[in-house]
CSV table of C-alpha atoms in Angstrom, one decimal:
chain,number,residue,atom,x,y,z
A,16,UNK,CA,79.9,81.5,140.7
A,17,UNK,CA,83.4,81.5,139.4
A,18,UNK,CA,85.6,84.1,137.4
A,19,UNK,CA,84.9,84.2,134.1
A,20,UNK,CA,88.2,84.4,132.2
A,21,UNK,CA,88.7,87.9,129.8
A,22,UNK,CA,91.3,88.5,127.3
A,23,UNK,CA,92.3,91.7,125.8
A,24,UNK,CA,93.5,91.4,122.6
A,25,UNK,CA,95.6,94.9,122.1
A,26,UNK,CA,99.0,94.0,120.2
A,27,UNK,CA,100.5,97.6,121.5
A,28,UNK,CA,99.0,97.5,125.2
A,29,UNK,CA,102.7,95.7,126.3
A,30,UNK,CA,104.7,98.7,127.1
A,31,UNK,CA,101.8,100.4,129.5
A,32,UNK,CA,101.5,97.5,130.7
A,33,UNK,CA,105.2,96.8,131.5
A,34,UNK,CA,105.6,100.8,132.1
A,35,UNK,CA,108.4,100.7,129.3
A,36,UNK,CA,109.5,103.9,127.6
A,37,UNK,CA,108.1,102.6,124.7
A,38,UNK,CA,106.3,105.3,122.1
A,39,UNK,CA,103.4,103.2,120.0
A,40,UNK,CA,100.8,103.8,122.9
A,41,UNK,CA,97.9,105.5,121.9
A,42,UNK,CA,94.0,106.0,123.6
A,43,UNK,CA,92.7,102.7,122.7
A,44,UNK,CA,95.4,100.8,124.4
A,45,UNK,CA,95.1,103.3,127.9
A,46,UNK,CA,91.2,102.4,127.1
A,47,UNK,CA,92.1,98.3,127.8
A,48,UNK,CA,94.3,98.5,130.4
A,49,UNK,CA,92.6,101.2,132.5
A,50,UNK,CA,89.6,99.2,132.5
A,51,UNK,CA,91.1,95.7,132.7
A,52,UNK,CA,92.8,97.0,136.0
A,53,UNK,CA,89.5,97.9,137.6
A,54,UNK,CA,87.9,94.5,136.4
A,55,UNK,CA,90.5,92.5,138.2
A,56,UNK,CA,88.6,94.6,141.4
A,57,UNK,CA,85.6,92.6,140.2
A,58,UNK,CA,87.3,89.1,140.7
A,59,UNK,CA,87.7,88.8,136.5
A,60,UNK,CA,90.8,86.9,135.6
A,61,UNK,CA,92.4,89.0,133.0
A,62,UNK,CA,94.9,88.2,130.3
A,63,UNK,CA,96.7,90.0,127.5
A,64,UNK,CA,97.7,89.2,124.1
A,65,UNK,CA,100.2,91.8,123.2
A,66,UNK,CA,102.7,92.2,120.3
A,67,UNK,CA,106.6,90.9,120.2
A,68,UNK,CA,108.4,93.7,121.8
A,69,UNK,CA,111.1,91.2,122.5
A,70,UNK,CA,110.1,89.9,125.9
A,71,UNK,CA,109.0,86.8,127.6
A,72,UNK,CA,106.4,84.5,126.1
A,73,UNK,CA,104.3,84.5,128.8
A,74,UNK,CA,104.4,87.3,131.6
A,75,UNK,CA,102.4,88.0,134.8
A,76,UNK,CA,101.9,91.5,135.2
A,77,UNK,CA,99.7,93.4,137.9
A,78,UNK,CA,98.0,90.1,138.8
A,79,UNK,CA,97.4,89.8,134.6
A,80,UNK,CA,99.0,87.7,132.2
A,81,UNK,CA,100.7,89.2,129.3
A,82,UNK,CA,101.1,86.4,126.6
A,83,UNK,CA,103.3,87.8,123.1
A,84,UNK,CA,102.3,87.4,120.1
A,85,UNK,CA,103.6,88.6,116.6
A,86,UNK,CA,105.2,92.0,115.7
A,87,UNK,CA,103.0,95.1,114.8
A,88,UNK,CA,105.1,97.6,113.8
A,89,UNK,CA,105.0,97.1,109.9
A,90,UNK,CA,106.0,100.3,107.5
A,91,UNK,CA,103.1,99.6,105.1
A,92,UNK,CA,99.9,97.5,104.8
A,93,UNK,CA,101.3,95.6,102.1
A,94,UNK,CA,103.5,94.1,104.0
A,95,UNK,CA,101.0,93.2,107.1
A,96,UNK,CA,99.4,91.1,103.6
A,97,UNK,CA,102.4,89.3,103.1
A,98,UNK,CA,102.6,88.4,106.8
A,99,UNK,CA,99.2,87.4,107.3
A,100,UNK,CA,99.2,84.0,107.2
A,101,UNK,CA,102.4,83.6,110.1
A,102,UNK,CA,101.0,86.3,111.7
A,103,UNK,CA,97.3,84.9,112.3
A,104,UNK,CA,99.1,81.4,113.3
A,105,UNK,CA,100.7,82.9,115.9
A,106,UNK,CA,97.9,85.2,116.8
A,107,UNK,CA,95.6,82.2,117.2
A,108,UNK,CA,98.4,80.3,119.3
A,109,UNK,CA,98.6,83.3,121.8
A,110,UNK,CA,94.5,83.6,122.1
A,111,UNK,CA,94.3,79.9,122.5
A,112,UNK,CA,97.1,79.7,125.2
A,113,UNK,CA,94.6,82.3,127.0
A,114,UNK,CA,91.9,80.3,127.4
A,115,UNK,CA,89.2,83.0,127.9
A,116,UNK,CA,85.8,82.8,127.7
A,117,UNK,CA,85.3,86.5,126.2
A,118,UNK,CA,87.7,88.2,124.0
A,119,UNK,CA,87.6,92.0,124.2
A,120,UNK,CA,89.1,93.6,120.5
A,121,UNK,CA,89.2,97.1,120.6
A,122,UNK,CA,92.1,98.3,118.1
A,123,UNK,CA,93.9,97.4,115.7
A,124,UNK,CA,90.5,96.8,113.5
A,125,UNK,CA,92.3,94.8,110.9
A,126,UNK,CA,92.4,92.0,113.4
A,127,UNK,CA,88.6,92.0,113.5
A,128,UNK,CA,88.2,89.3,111.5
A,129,UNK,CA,91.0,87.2,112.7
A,130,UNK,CA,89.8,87.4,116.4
A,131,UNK,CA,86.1,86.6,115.3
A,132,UNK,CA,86.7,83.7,113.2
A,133,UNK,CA,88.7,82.5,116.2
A,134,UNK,CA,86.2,82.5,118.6
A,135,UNK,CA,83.5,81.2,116.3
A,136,UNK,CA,85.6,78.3,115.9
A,137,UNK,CA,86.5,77.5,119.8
A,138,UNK,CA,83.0,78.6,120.7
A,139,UNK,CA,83.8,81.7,122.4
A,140,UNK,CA,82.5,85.2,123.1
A,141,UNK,CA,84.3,88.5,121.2
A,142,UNK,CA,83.6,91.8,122.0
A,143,UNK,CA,84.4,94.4,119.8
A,144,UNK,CA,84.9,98.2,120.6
A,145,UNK,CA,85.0,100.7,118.2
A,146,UNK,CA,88.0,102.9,118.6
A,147,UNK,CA,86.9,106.1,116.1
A,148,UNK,CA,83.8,107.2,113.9
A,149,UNK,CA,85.7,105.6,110.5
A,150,UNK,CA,85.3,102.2,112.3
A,151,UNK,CA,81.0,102.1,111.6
A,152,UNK,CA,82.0,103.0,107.5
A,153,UNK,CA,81.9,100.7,104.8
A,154,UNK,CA,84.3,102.9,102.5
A,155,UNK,CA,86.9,103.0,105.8
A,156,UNK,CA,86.4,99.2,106.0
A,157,UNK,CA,86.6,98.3,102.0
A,158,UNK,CA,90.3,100.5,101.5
A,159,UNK,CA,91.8,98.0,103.1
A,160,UNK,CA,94.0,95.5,101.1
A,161,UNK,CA,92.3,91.8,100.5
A,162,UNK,CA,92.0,89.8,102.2
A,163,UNK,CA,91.9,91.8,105.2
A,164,UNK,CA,88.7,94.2,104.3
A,165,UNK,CA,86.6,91.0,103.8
A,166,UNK,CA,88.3,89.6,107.3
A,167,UNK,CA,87.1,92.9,108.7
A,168,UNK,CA,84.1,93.0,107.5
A,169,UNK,CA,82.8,89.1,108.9
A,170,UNK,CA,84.2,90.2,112.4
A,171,UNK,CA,81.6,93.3,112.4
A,172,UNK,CA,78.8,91.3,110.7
A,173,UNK,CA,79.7,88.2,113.0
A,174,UNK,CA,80.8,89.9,116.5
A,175,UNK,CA,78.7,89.0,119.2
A,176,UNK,CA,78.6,92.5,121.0
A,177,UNK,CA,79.6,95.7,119.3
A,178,UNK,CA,80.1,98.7,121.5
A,179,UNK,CA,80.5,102.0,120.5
A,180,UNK,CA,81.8,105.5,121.9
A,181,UNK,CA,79.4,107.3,121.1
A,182,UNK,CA,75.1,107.7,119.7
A,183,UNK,CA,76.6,108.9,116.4
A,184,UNK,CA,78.8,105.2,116.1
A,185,UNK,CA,75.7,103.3,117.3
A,186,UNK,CA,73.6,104.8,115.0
A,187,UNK,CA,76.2,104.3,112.0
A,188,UNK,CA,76.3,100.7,112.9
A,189,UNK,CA,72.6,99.7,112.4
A,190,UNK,CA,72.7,102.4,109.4
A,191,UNK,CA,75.7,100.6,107.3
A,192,UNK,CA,75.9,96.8,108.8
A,193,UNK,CA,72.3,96.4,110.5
A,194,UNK,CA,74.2,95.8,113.7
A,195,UNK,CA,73.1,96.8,116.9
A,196,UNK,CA,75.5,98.1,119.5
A,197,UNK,CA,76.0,99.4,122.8
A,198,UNK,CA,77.4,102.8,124.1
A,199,UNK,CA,79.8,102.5,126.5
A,200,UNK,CA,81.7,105.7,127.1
A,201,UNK,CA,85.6,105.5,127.4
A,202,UNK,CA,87.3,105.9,131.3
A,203,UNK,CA,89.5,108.4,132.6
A,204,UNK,CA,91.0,107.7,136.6
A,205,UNK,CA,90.1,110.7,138.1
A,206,UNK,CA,92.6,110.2,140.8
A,207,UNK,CA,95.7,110.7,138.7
A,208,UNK,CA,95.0,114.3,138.4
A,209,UNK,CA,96.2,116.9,140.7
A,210,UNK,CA,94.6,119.9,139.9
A,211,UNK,CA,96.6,123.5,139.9
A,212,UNK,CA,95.9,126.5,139.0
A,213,UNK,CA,99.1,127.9,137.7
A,214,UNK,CA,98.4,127.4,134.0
A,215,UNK,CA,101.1,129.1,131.3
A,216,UNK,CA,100.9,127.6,128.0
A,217,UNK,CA,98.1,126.2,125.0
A,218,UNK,CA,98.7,122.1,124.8
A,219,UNK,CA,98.5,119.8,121.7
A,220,UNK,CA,99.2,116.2,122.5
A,221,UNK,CA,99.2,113.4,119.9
A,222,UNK,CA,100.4,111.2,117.1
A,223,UNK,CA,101.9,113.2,114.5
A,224,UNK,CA,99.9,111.7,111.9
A,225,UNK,CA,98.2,113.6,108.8
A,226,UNK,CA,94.5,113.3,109.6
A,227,UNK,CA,95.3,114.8,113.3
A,228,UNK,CA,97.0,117.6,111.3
A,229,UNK,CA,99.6,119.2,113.8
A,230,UNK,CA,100.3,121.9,111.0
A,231,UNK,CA,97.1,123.5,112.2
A,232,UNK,CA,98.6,123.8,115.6
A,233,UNK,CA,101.7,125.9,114.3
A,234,UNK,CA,99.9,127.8,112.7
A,235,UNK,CA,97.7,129.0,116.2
A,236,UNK,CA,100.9,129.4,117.7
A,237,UNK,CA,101.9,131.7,114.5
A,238,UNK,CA,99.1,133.4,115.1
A,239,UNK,CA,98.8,134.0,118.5
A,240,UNK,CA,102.4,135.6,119.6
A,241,UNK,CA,101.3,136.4,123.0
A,242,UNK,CA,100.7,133.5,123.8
A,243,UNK,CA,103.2,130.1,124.7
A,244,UNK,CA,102.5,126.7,123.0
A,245,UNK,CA,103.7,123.8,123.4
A,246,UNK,CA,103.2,120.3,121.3
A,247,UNK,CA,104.0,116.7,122.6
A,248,UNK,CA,104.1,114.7,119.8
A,249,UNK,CA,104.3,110.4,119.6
A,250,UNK,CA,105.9,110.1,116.5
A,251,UNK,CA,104.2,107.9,113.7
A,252,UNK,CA,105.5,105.6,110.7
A,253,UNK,CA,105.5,108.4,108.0
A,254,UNK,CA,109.1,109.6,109.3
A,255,UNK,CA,109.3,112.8,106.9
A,256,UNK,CA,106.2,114.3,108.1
A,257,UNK,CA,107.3,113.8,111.4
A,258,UNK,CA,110.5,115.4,110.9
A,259,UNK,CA,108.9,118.1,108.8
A,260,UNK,CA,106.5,119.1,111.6
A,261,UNK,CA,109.4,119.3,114.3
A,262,UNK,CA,111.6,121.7,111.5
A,263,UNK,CA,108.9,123.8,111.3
A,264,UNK,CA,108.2,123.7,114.8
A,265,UNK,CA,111.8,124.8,115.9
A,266,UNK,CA,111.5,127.7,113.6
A,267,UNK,CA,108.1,129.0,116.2
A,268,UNK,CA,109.6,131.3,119.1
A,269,UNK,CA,106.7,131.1,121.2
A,270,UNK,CA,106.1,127.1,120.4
A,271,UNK,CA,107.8,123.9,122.3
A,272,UNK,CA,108.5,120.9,120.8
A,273,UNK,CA,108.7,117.7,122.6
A,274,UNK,CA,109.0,114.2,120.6
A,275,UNK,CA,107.8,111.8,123.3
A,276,UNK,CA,106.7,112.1,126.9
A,277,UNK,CA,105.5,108.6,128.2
A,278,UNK,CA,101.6,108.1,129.3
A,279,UNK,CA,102.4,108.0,133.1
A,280,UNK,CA,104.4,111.7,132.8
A,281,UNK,CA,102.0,113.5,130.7
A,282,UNK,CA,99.8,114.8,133.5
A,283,UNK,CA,101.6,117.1,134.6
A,284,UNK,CA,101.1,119.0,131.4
A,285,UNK,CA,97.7,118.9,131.7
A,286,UNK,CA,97.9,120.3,135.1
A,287,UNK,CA,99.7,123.0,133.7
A,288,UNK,CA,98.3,124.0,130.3
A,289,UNK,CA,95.2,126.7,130.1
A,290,UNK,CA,93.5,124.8,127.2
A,291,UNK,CA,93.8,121.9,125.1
A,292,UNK,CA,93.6,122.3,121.5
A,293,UNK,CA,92.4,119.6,119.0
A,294,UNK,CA,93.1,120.0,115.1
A,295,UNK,CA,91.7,116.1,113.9
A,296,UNK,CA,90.1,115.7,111.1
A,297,UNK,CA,88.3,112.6,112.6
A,298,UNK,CA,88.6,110.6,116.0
A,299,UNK,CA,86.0,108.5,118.4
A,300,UNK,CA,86.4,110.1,121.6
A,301,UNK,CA,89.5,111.3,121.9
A,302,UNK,CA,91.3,110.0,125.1
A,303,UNK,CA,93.1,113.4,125.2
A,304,UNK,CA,90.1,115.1,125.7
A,305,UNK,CA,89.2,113.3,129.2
A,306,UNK,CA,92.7,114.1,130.1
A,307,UNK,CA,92.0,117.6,130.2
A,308,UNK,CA,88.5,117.9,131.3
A,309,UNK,CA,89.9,115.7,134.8
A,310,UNK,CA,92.4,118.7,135.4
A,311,UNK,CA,89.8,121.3,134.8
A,312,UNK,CA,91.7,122.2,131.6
A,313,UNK,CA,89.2,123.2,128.4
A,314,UNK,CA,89.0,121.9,125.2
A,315,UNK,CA,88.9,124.0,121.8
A,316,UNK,CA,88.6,121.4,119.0
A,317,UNK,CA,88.1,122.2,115.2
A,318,UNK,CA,86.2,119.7,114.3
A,319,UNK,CA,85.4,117.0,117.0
A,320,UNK,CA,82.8,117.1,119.4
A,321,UNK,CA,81.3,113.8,120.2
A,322,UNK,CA,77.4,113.9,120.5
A,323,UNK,CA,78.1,117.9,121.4
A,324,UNK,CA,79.3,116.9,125.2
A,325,UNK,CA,81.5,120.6,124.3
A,326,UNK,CA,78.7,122.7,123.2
A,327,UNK,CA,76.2,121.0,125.7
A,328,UNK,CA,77.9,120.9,128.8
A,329,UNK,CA,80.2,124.9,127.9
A,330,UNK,CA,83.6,122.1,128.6
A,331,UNK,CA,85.3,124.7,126.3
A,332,UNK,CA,84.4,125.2,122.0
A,333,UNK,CA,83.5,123.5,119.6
A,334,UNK,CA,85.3,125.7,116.3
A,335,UNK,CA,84.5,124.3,112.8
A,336,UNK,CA,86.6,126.8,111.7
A,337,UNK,CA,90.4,128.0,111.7
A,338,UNK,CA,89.4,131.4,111.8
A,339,UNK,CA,87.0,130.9,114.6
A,340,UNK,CA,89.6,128.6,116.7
A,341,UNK,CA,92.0,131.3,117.1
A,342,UNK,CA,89.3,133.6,118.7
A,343,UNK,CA,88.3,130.8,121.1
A,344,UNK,CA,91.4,130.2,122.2
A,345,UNK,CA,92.4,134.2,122.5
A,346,UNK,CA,89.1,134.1,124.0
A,347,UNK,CA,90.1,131.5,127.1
A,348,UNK,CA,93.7,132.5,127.6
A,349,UNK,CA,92.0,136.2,128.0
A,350,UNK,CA,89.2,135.7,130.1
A,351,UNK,CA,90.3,133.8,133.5
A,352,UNK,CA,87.0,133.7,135.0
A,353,UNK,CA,85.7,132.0,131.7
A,354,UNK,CA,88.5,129.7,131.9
A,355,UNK,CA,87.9,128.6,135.4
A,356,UNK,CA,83.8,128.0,134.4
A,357,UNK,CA,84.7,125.9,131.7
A,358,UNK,CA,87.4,123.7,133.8
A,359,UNK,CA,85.2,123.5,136.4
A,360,UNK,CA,82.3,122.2,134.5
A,361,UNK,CA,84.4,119.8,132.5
A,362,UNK,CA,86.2,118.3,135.9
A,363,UNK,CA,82.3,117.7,137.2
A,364,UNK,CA,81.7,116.0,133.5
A,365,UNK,CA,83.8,113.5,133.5
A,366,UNK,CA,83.3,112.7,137.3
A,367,UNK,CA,80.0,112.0,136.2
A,368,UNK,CA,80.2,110.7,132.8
A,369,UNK,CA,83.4,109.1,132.1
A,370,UNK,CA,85.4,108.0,135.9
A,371,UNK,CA,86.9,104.9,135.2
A,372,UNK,CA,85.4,103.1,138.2
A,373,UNK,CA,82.3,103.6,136.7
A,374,UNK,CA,82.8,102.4,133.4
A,375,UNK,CA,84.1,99.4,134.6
A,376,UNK,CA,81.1,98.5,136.6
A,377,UNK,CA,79.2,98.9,133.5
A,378,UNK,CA,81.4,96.1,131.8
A,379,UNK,CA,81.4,93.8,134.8
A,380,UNK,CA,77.9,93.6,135.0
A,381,UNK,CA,78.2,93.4,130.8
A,382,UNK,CA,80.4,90.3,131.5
A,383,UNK,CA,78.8,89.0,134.5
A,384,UNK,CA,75.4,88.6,132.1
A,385,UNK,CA,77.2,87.2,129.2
């Protein structure tokens, strides 16, 4: 039987993919092209369709080829109205110049629509992946400026397989659209981690964006003067709020402040931090989170805890509160045998659980039966 073809739609995958220096890269995108890499493994032939970052039309990268497509870095979302109509031309060009038989969407959402009504026209398969909780409700979908919340919400009605993170997304999905979906948890390669024990600081890693509220961060590190900190931040279109995070994170003795470290270098702080703090609001399943557990590092999130993996499986704590996060993490940085429990439990989890090679399998035997 031969290949079938599979396209990626992810506008900001380019500069993993290319292994630029580039700072839009965010979980969803490692999501695509971790697991496109180990589909090629498979036989698959894989494409891209990535945003204009000012390189060739079409690329071969890794055995995968990259085709460009329009710009996605807009300020606002009215202005990602006013381009909509160029924009989709050229998206359709670049999906049709792929040729695929199955068409993977996993973010930016407000393509949903575009992508669907593409493949419903040329007869082709879409898959699309939720990327967070907000993606399964209607309210999330319906603030977004016409026509693109109507767009969006065809592609979910009209997708032909949704998948989701998480029980909690599946269960949203047949609650608000009467869709069913699939669970397919997100990969990590568990060979990129060399694990060490020398651990000196608490990590925050993320887009410095108000629902991940970084503010919450400082303040632990206010809190906690005994203890180093250190925030790697991937700055985010609201520029003030980025800037005002850093000036109040240079005014934190005990805190670190670094504005970008790219994907490939940011294991090594993983390897060295004694916890990983999460302060989000809202998320799917955080990327950062199967960073850690892979190099044995615990987790002490606020509010996230995706069908209670934390609780269940002790991979750190699950807060709900301010008040209670600062114990838990005095807690860890205090009690080494503790520490090593949890990191050792979480390292088995996600060998289990979430290895990459895994997940894969799971979608080549998805695509196979397609």
């Amino acid at each position: 039987m031969r290949n079938k073809r599979i396209c990626f739609v992810s506008p900001k995958a380019y500069p993993l993919l290319a292994e630029t220096k580039h700072q839009s890269v965010g979980g969803a995108e490692v999501q695509q092209v971790l697991i496109a890499k180990e589909l090629r493994r498979y036989g698959f032939d894989i494409s891209f369709v990535v945003g204009d970052y000012g390189q060739k039309a079409i690329e071969t990268i890794n055995n995968m080829r990259v085709i460009k497509s329009f710009k996605n870095f807009y300020s606002n979302r009215l202005y990602r109205v006013l381009r909509f109509i160029p924009d989709m031309i050229s998206l359709f060009q670049s999906l049709k110049t792929a040729d695929a038989e199955i068409y993977y969407l996993r973010c930016p959402i407000f393509l949903l629509g575009q992508v669907t009504l593409f493949c419903k026209i040329y007869k082709r398969k879409l898959i699309f992946s939720a990327t967070k909780d907000l993606d399964t409700q209607k309210d999330y979908i319906a603030s977004f400026l016409f026509p693109i919340n109507y767009l969006v919400l065809y592609g979910i009605i009209h997708a032909d397989i949704i998948v989701a993170q998480n029980k909690y997304q599946k269960e949203n999905f047949q609650k608000n659209f009467r869709r069913e979906s699939i669970v397919i948890k997100n990969g990590v390669s568990i060979s990129d981690f060399l694990i060490k024990r020398n651990r000196s600081f608490v990590l925050w890693v993320g887009r410095v964006i108000k629902w991940k509220r970084p503010e919450l961060f400082l303040d632990l590190a206010k809190g906690i003067k005994e203890a180093s900190f250190k925030i790697i931040s991937i700055p985010d279109r609201d520029k003030s709020y980025n800037e005002r995070i850093k000036q109040e994170a240079d005014k934190i003795p005990n805190l670190e402040y670094k504005k970008f470290v790219p994907y490939e270098e940011i294991i090594q702080y993983f390897n060295e931090a004694l916890l990983f703090v999460n302060t989000s609001s809202h998320e799917g399943f955080p990327n950062t989170f199967l960073q850690a557990w892979a190099n044995k590092t615990p987790v002490v999130s606020l509010e996230i805890d995706p069908d209670e993996v934390i609780c269940k499986n002790k991979l750190g704590f699950h807060s709900g509160t301010f008040e209670q996060m600062v114990k838990d993490v005095k807690l860890i940085i205090k009690n080494e045998n503790l520490r090593r429990e949890m990191g050792d439990n979480a390292r088995k989890y996600v060998e289990k659980e979430h290895n990459v090679k895994r997940i894969a399998q799971q979608y080549a035997e998805f695509f196979k039966n397609l």
